[in-house]
Short mmCIF file of C-alpha atoms in Angstrom, two decimals:
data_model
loop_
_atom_site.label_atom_id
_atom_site.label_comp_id
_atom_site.label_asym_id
_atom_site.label_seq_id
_atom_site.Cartn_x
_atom_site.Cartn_y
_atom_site.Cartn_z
CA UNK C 166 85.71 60.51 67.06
CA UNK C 167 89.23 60.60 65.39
CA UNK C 168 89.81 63.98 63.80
CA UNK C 169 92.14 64.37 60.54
CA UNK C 170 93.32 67.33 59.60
CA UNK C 171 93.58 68.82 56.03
CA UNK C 172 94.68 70.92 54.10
CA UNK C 173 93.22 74.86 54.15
CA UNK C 174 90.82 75.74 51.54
CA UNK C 175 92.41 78.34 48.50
CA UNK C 176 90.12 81.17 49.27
CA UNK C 177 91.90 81.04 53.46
CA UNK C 178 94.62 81.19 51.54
CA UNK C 179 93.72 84.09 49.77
CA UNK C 180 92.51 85.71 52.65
CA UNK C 181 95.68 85.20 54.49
CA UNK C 182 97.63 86.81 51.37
CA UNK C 183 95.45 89.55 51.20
CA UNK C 184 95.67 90.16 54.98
CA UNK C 185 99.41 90.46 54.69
CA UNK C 186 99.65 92.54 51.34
CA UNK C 187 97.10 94.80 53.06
CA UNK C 188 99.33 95.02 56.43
CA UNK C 189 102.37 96.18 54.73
CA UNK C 190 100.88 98.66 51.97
CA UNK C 191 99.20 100.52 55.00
CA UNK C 192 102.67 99.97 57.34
CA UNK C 193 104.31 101.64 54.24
CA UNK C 194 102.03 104.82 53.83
CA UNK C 195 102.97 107.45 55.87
CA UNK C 196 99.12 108.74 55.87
CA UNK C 197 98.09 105.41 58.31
CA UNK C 198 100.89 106.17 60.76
CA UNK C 199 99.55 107.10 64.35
CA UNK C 200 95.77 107.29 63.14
CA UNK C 201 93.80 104.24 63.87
CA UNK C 202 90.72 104.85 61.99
CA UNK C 203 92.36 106.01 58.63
CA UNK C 204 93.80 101.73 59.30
CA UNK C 205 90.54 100.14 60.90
CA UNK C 206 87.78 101.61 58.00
CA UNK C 207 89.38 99.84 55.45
CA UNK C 208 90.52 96.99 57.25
CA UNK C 209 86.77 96.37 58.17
CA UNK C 210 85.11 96.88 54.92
CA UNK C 211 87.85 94.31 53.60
CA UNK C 212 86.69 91.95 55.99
CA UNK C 213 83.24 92.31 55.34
CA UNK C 214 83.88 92.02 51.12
CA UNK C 215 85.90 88.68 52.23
CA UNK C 216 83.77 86.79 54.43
CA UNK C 217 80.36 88.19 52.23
CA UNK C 218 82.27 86.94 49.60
CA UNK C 219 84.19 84.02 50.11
CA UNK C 220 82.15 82.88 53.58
CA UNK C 221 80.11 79.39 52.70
CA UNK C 222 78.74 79.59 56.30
CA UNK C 223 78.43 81.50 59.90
CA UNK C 224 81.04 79.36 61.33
CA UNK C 225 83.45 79.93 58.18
CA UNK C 226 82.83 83.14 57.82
CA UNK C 227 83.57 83.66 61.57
CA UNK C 228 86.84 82.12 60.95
CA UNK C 229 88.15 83.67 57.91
CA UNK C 230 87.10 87.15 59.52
CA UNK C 231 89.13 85.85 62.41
CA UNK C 232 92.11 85.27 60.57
CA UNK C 233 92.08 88.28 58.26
CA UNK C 234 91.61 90.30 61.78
CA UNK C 235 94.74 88.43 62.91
CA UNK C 236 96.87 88.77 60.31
CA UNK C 237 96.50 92.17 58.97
CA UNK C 238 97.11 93.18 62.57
CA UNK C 239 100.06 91.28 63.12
CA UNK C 240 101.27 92.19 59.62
CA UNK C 241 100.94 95.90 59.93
CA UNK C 242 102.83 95.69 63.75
CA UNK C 243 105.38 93.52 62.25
CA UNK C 244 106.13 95.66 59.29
CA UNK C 245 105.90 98.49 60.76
CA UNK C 246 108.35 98.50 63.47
CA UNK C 247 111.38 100.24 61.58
CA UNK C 248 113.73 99.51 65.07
CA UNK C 249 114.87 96.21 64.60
CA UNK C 250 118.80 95.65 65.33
CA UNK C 251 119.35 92.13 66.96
CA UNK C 252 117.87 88.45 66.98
CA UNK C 253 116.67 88.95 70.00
CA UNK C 254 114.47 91.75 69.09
CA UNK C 255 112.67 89.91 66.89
CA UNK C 256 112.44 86.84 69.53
CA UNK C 257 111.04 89.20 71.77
CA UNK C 258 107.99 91.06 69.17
CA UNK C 259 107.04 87.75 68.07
CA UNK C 260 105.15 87.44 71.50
CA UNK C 261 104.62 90.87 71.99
CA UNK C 262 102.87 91.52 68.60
CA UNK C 263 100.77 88.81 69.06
CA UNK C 264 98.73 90.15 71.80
CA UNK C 265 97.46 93.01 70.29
CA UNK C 266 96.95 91.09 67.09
CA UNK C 267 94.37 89.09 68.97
CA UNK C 268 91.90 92.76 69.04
CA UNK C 269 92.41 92.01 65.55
CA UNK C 270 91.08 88.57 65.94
CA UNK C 271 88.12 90.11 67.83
CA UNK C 272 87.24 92.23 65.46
CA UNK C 273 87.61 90.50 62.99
CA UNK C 274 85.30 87.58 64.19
CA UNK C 275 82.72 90.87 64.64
CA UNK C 276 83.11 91.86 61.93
CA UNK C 277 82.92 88.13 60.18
CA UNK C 278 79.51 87.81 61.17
CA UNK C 279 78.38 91.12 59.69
CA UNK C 280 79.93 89.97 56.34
CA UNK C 281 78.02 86.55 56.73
CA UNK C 282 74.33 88.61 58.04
CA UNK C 283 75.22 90.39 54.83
CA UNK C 284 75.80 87.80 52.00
CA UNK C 285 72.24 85.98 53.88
CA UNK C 286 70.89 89.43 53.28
CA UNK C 287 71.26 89.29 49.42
CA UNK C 288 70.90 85.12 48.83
CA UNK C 289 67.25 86.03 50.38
CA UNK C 290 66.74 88.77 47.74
CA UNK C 291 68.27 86.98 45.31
CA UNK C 292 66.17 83.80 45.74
CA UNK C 293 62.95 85.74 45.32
#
């Protein structure tokens, strides 16, 4: 079987932007610093509006909560980090900030299938 790869659908896309806008508003406010829940509660209910919303199925809901998990997490630890001097700083966060960006991933696959239970939830009252 001879797989071909293609281009990203628009609303990834948008869920990629949005993970990354939502990363580095929260970096920025100086209420989300140090307190993990005042960051995770929103980050979860966005995740459940985006893969309700925008998820066609289980599997691609799974995977756009997975990458909006990823990237807000990796966005926030990347924009956050205010100590930044040399090149090889940043050569060594790029590995570093993905491994905790992959609880992101986690979660956000968790949280993905919520969002996907969810939008079955109201096509099934919608249909009757």
């Amino acid at each position: 079987m001879k797989h071909t790869y293609t281009k990203p659908p628009t609303r990834y896309w948008f869920t990629i932007l949005l993970a990354l806008v939502t990363g580095f508003i929260f970096s920025r406010l100086s209420i989300a610093q140090g307190k993990a829940l005042v960051n995770a509660v929103p980050w979860g209910v966005l995740v459940l509006l985006v893969t309700a919303w925008l998820g066609t199925s289980k599997n691609d809901s799974y995977r756009m909560g997975a990458v909006f998990g990823f990237f807000v997490s990796y966005a926030y630890l990347w924009f956050d980090n205010q100590n930044i001097h040399s090149v090889t700083q940043v050569l060594i966060l790029i590995p570093l900030i993905i491994l905790p960006s992959l609880f992101g991933l986690l979660c956000g696959t968790a949280l993905g299938y919520l969002g996907w239970r969810i939008r079955r939830m109201f096509m099934v009252v919608k249909a009757q």
